[in-house]
mmCIF file with all atom_site columns, C-alpha atoms in Angstrom:
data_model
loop_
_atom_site.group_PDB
_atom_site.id
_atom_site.type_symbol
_atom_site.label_atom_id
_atom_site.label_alt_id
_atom_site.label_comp_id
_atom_site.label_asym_id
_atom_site.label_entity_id
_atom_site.label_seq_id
_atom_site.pdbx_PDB_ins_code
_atom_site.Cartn_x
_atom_site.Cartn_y
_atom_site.Cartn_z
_atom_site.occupancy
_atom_site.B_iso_or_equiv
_atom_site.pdbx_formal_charge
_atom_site.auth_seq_id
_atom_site.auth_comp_id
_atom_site.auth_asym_id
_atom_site.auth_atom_id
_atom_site.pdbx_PDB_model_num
ATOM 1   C CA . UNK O 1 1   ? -42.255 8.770   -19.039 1.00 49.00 ? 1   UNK O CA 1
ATOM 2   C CA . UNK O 1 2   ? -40.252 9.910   -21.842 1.00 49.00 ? 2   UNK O CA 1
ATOM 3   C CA . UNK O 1 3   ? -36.930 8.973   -20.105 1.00 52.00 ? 3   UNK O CA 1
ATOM 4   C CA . UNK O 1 4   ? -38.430 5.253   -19.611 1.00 55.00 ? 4   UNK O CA 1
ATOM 5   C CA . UNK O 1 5   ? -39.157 4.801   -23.027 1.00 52.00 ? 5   UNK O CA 1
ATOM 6   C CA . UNK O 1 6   ? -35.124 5.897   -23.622 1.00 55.00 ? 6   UNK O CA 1
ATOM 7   C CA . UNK O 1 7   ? -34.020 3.728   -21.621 1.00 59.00 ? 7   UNK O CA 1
ATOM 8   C CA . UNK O 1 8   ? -36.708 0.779   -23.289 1.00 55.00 ? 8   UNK O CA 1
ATOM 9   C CA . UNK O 1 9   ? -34.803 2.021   -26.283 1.00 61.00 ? 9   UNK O CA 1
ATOM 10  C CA . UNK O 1 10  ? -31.173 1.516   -25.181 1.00 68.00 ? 10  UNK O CA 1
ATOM 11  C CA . UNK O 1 11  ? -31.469 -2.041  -24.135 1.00 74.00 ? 11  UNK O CA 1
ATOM 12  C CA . UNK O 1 12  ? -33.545 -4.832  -26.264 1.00 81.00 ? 12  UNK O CA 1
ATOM 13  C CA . UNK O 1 13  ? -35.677 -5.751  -23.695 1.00 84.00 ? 13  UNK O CA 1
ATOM 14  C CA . UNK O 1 14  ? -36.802 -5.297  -19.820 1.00 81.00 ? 14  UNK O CA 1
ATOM 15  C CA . UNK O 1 15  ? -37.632 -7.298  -17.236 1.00 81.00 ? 15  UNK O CA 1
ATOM 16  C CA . UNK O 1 16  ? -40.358 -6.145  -14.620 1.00 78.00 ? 16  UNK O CA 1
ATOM 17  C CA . UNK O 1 17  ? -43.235 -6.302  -13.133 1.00 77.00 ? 17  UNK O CA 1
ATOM 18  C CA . UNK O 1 18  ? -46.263 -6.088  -15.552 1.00 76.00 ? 18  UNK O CA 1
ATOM 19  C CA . UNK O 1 19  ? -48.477 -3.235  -14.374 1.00 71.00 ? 19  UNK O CA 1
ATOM 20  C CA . UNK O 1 20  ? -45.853 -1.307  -12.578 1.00 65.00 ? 20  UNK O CA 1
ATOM 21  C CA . UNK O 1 21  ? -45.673 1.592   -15.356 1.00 69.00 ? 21  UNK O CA 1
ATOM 22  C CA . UNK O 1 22  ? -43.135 -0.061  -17.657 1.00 74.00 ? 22  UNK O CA 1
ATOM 23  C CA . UNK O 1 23  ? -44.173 1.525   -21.443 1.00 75.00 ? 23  UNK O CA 1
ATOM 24  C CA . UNK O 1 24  ? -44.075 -0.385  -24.268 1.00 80.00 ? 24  UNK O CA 1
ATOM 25  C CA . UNK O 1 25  ? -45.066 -3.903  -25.405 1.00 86.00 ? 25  UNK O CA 1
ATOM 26  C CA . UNK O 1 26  ? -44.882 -7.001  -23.102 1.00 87.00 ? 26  UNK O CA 1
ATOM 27  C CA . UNK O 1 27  ? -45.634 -10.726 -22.485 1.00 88.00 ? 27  UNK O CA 1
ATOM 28  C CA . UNK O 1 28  ? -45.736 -11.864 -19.508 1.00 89.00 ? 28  UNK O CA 1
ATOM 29  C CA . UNK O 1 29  ? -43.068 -15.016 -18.334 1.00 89.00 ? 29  UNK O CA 1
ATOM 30  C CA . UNK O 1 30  ? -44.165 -16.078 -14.610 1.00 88.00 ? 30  UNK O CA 1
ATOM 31  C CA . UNK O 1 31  ? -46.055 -15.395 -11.870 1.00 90.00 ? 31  UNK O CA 1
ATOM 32  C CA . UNK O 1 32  ? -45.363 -15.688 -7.791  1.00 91.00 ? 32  UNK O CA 1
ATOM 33  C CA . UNK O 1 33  ? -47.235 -14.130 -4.634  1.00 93.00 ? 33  UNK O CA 1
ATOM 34  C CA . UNK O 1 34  ? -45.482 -12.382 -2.032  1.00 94.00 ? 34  UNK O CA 1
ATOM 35  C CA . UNK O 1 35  ? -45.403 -13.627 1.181   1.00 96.00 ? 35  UNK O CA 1
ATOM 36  C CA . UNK O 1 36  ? -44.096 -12.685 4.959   1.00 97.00 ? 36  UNK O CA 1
ATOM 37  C CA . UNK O 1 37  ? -40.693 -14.142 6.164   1.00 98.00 ? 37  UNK O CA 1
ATOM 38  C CA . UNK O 1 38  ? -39.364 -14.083 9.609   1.00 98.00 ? 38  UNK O CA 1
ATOM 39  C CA . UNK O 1 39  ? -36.842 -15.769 11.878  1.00 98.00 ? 39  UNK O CA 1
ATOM 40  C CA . UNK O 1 40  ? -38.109 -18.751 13.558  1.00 97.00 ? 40  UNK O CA 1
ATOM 41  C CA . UNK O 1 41  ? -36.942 -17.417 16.805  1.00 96.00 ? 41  UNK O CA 1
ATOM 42  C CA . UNK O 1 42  ? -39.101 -14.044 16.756  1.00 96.00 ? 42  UNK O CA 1
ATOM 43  C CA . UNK O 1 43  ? -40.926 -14.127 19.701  1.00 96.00 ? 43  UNK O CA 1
ATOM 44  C CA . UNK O 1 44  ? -44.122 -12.333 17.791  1.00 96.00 ? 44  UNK O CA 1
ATOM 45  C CA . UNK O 1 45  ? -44.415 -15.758 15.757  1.00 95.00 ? 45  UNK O CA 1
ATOM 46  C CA . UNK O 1 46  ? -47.224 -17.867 17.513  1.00 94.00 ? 46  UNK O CA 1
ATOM 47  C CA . UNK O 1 47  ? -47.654 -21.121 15.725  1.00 94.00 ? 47  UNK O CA 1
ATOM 48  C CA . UNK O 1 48  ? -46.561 -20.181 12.346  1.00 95.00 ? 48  UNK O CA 1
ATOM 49  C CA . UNK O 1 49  ? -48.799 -16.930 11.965  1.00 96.00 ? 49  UNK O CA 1
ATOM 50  C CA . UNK O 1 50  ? -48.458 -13.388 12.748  1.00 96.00 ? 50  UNK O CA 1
ATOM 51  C CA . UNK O 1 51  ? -51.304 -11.557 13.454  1.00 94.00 ? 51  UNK O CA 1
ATOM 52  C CA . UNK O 1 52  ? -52.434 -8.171  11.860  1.00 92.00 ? 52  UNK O CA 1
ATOM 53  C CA . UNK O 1 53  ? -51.098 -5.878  15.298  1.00 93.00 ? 53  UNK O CA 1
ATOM 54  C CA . UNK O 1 54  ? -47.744 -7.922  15.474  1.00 95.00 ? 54  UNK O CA 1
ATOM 55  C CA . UNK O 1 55  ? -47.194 -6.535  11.663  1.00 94.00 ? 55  UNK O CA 1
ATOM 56  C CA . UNK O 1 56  ? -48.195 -3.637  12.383  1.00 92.00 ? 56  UNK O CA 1
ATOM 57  C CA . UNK O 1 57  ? -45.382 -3.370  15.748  1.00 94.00 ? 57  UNK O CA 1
ATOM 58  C CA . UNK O 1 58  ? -43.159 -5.512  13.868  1.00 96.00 ? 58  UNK O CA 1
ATOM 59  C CA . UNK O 1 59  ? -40.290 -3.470  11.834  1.00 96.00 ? 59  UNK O CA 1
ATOM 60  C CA . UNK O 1 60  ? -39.553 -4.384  8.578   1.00 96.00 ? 60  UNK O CA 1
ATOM 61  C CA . UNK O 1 61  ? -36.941 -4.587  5.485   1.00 96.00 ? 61  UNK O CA 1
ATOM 62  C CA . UNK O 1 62  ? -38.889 -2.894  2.689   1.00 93.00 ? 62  UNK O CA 1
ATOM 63  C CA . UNK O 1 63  ? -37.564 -3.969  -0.758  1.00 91.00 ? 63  UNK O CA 1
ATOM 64  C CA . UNK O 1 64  ? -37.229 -1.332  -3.368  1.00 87.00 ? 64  UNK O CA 1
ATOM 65  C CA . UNK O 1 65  ? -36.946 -1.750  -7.397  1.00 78.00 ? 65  UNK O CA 1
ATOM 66  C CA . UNK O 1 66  ? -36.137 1.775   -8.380  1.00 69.00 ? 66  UNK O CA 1
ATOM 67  C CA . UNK O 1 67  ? -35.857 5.174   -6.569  1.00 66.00 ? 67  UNK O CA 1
ATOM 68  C CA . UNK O 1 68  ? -39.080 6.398   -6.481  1.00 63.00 ? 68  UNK O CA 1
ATOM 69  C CA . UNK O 1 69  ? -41.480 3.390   -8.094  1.00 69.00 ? 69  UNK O CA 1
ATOM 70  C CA . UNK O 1 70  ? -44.146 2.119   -5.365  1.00 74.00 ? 70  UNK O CA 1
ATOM 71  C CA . UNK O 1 71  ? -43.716 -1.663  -5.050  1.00 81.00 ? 71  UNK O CA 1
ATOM 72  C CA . UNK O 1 72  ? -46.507 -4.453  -5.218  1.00 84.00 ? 72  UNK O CA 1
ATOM 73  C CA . UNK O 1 73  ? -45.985 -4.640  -1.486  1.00 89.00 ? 73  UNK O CA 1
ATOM 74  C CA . UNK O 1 74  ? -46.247 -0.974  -0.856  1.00 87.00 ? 74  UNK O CA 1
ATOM 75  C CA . UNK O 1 75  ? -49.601 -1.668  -2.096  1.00 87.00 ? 75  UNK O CA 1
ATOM 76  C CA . UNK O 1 76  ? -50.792 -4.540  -0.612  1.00 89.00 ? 76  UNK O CA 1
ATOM 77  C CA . UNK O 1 77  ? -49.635 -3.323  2.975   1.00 90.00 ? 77  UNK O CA 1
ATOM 78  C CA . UNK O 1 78  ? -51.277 0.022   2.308   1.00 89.00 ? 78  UNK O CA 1
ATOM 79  C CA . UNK O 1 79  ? -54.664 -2.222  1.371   1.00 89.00 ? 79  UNK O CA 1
ATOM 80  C CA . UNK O 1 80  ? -54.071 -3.566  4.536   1.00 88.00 ? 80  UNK O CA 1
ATOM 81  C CA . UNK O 1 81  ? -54.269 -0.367  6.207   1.00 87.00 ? 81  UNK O CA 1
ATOM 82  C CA . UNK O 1 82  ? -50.892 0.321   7.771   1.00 84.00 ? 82  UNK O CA 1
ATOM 83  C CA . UNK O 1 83  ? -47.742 1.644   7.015   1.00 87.00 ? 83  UNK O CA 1
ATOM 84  C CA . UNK O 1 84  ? -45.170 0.123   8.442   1.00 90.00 ? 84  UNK O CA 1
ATOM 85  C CA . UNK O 1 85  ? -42.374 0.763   10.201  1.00 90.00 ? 85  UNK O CA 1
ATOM 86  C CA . UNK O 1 86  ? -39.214 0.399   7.922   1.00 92.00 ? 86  UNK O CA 1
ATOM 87  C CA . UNK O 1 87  ? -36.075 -0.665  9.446   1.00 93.00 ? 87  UNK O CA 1
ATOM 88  C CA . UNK O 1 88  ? -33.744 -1.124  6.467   1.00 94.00 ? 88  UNK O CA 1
ATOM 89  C CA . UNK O 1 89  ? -34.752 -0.584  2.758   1.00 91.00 ? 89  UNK O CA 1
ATOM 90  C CA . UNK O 1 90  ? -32.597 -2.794  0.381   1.00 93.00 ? 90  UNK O CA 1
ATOM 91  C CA . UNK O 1 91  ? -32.467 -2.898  -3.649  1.00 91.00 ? 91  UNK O CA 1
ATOM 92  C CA . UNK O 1 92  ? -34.382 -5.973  -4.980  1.00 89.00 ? 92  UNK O CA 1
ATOM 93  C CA . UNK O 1 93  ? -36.179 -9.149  -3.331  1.00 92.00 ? 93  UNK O CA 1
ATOM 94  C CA . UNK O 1 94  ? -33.213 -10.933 -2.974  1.00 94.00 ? 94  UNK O CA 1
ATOM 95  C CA . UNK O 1 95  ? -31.293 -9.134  -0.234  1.00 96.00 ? 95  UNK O CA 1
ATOM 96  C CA . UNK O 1 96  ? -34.439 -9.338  2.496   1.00 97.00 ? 96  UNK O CA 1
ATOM 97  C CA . UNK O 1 97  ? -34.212 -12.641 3.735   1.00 98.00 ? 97  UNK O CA 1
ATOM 98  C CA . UNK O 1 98  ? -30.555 -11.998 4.759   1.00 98.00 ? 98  UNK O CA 1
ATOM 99  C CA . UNK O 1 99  ? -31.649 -9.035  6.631   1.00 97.00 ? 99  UNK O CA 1
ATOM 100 C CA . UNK O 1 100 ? -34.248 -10.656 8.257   1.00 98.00 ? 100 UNK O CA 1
ATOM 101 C CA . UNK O 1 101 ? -32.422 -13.781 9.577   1.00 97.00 ? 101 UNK O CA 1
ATOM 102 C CA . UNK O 1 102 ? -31.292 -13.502 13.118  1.00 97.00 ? 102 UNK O CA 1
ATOM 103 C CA . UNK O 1 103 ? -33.740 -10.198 13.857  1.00 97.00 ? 103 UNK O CA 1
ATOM 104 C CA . UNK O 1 104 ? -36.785 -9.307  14.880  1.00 96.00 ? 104 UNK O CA 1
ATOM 105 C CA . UNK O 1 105 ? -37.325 -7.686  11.348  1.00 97.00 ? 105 UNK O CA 1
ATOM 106 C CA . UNK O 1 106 ? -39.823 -8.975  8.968   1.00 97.00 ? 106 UNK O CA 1
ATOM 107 C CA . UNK O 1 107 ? -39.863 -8.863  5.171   1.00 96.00 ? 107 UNK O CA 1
ATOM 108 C CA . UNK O 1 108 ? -41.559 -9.903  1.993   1.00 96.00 ? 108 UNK O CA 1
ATOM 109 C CA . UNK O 1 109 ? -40.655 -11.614 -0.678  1.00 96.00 ? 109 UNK O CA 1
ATOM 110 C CA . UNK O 1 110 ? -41.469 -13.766 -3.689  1.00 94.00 ? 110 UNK O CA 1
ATOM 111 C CA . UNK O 1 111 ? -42.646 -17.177 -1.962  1.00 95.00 ? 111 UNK O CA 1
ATOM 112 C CA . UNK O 1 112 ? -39.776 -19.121 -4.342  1.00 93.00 ? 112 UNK O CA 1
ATOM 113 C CA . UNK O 1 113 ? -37.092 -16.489 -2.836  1.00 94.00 ? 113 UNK O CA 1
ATOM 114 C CA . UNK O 1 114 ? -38.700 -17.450 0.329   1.00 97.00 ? 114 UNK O CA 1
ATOM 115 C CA . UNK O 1 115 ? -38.651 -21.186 -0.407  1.00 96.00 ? 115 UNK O CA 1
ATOM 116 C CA . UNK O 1 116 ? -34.681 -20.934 -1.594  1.00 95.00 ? 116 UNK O CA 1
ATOM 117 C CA . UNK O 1 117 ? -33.252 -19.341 1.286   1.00 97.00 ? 117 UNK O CA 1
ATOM 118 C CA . UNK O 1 118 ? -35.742 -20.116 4.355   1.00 97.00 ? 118 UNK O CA 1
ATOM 119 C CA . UNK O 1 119 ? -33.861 -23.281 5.873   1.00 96.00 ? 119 UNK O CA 1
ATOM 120 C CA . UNK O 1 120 ? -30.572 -22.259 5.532   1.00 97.00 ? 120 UNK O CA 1
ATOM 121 C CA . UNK O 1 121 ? -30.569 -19.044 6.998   1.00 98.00 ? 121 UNK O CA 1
ATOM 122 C CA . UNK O 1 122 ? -33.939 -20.384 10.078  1.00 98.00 ? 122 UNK O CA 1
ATOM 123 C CA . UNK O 1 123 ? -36.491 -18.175 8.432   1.00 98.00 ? 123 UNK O CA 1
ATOM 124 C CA . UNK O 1 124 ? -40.066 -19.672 7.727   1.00 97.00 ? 124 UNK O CA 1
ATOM 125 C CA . UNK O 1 125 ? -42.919 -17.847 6.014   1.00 97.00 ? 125 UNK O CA 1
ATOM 126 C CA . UNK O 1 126 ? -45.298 -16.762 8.403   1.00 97.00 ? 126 UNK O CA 1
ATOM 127 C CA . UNK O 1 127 ? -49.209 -16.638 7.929   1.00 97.00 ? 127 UNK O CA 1
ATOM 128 C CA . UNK O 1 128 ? -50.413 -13.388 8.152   1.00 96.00 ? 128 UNK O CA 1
ATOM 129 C CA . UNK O 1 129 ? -54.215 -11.990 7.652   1.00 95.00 ? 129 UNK O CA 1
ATOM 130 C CA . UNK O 1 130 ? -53.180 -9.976  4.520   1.00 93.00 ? 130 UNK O CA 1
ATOM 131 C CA . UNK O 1 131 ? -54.237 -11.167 1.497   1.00 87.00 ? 131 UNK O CA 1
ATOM 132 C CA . UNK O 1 132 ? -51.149 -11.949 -0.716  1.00 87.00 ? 132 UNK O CA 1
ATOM 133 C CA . UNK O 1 133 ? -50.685 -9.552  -3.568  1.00 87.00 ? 133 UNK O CA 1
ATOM 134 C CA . UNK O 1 134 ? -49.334 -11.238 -7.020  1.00 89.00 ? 134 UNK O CA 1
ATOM 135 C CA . UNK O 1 135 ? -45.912 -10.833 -8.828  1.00 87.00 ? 135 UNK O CA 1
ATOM 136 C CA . UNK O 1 136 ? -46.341 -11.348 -12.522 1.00 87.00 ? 136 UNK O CA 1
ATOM 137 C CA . UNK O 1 137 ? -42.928 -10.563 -13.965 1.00 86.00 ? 137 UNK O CA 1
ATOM 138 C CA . UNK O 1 138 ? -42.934 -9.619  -17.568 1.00 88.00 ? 138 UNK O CA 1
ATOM 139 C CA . UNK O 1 139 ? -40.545 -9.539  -20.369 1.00 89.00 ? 139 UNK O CA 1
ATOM 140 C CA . UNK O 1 140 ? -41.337 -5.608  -22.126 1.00 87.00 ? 140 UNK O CA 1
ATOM 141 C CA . UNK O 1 141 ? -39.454 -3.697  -25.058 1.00 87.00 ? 141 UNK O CA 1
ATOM 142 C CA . UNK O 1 142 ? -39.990 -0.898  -27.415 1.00 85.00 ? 142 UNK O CA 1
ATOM 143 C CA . UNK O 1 143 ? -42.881 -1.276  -29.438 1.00 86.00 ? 143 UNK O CA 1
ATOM 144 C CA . UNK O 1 144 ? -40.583 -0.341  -32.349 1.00 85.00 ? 144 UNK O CA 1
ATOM 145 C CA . UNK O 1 145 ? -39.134 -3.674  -32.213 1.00 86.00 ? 145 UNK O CA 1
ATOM 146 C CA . UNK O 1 146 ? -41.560 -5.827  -32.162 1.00 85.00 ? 146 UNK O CA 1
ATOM 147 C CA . UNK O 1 147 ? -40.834 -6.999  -35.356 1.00 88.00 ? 147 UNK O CA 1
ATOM 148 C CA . UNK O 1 148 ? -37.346 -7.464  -34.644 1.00 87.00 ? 148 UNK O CA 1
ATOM 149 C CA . UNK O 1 149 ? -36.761 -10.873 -35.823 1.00 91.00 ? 149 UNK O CA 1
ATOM 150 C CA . UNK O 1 150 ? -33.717 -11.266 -32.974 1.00 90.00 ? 150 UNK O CA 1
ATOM 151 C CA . UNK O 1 151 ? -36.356 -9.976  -30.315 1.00 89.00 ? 151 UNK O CA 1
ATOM 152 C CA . UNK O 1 152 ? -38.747 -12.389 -31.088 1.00 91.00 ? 152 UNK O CA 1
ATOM 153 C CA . UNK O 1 153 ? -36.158 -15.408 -30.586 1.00 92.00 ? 153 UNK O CA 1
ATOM 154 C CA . UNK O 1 154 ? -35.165 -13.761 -27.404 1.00 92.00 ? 154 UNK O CA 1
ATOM 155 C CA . UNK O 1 155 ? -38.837 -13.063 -26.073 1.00 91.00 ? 155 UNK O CA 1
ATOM 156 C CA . UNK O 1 156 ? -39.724 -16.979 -26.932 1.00 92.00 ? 156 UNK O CA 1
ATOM 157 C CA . UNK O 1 157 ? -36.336 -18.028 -25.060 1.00 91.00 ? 157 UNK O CA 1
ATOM 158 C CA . UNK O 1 158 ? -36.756 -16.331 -22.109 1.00 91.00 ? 158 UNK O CA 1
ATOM 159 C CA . UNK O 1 159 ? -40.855 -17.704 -22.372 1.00 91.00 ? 159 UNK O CA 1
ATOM 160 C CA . UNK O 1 160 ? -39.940 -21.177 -22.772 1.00 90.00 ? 160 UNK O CA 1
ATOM 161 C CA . UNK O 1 161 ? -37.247 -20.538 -19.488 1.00 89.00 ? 161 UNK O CA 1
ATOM 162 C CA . UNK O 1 162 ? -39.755 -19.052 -17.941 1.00 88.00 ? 162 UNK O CA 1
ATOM 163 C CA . UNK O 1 163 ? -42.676 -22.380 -18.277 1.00 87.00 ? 163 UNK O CA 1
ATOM 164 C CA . UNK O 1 164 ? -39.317 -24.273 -16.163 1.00 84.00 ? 164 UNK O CA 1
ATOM 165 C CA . UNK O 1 165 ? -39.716 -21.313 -13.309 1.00 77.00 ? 165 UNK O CA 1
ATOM 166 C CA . UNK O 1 166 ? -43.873 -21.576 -13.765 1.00 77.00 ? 166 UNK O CA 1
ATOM 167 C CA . UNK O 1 167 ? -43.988 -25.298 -13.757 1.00 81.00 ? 167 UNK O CA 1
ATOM 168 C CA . UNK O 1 168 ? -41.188 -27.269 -13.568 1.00 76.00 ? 168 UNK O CA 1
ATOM 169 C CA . UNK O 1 169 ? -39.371 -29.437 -14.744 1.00 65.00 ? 169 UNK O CA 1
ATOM 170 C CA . UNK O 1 170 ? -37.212 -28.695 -18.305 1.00 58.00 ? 170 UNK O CA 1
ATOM 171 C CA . UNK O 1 171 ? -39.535 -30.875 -20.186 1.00 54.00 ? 171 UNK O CA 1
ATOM 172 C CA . UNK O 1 172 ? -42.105 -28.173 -19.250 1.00 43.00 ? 172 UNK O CA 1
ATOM 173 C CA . UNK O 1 173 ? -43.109 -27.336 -22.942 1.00 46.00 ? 173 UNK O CA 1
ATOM 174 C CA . UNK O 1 174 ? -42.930 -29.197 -25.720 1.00 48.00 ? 174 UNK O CA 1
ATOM 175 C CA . UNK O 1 175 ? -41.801 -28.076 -29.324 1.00 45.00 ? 175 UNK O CA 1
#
């Protein structure tokens, strides 16, 4: 704990998931649920949904943020009940759909990562009988800068960027 709030020191701010242990002050920029991609071609796909024993048997591409943090998914798979079976573990969200096109792997992701890269590299999101856990990413810094007049400019930047993500559209707040 005191090593995170070093490091929320060094830099002027971080951006994570709220809720994930992060110390410090926050506000939160946008929000996504996580949801199950897989190749089009996996055989275990049967109109569009997977069921509970198939991701269970199924191995997947577990996404890691840091070395020993437990991710949103972690959690909502062990809600689920099951561990699963891990076949690759890559840094970050972005990395999963690549290793799950052309396998029989599975992953999750952010549904807009999902959205991005599903067509191009024959993934689709699969329905599964796991109730979607919730991403809300969050801008956080040292509370000893809060009145940082430069951190306040960069905090309401990266929240007006952030409405674009949430809503869409660049006319998505008005000054």
């Amino acid at each position: 704990a005191a090593r995170d709030i070093l490091d929320l020191l060094r830099s002027d701010v971080t951006i994570a998931g709220a809720g994930r242990g992060v110390p410090g002050k926050r506000a939160s920029l946008f929000s996504d649920r996580f949801v199950c991609i897989v190749d089009a071609g996996n055989p275990a796909l049967d109109e569009g949904r997977l069921s509970l024993a198939s991701l269970q048997e199924l191995r997947h591409v577990r996404s890691v943020i840091g070395a020993h943090a437990a991710t949103h998914i972690d959690d909502m798979l062990a809600a689920a009940g099951f561990l699963p079976s891990v076949s690759v573990t890559v840094q970050g969200f972005l990395p999963v759909p690549f290793a799950v096109a052309g396998t029989h792997w599975i992953g999750w992701v952010p549904e807009r990562t999902a959205l991005r890269f599903a067509g191009a590299l024959g993934l689709v999101i699969a329905q599964t009988p796991i109730a979607p856990s919730v991403l809300v990413e969050a801008v956080h810094w040292h509370p000893s800068k809060t009145g940082d007049a430069a951190l306040q400019w960069l905090v309401q930047k990266l929240r007006q960027a952030s409405e674009v993500v949430e809503f869409g559209g660049e006319d998505a707040h008005a000054d």
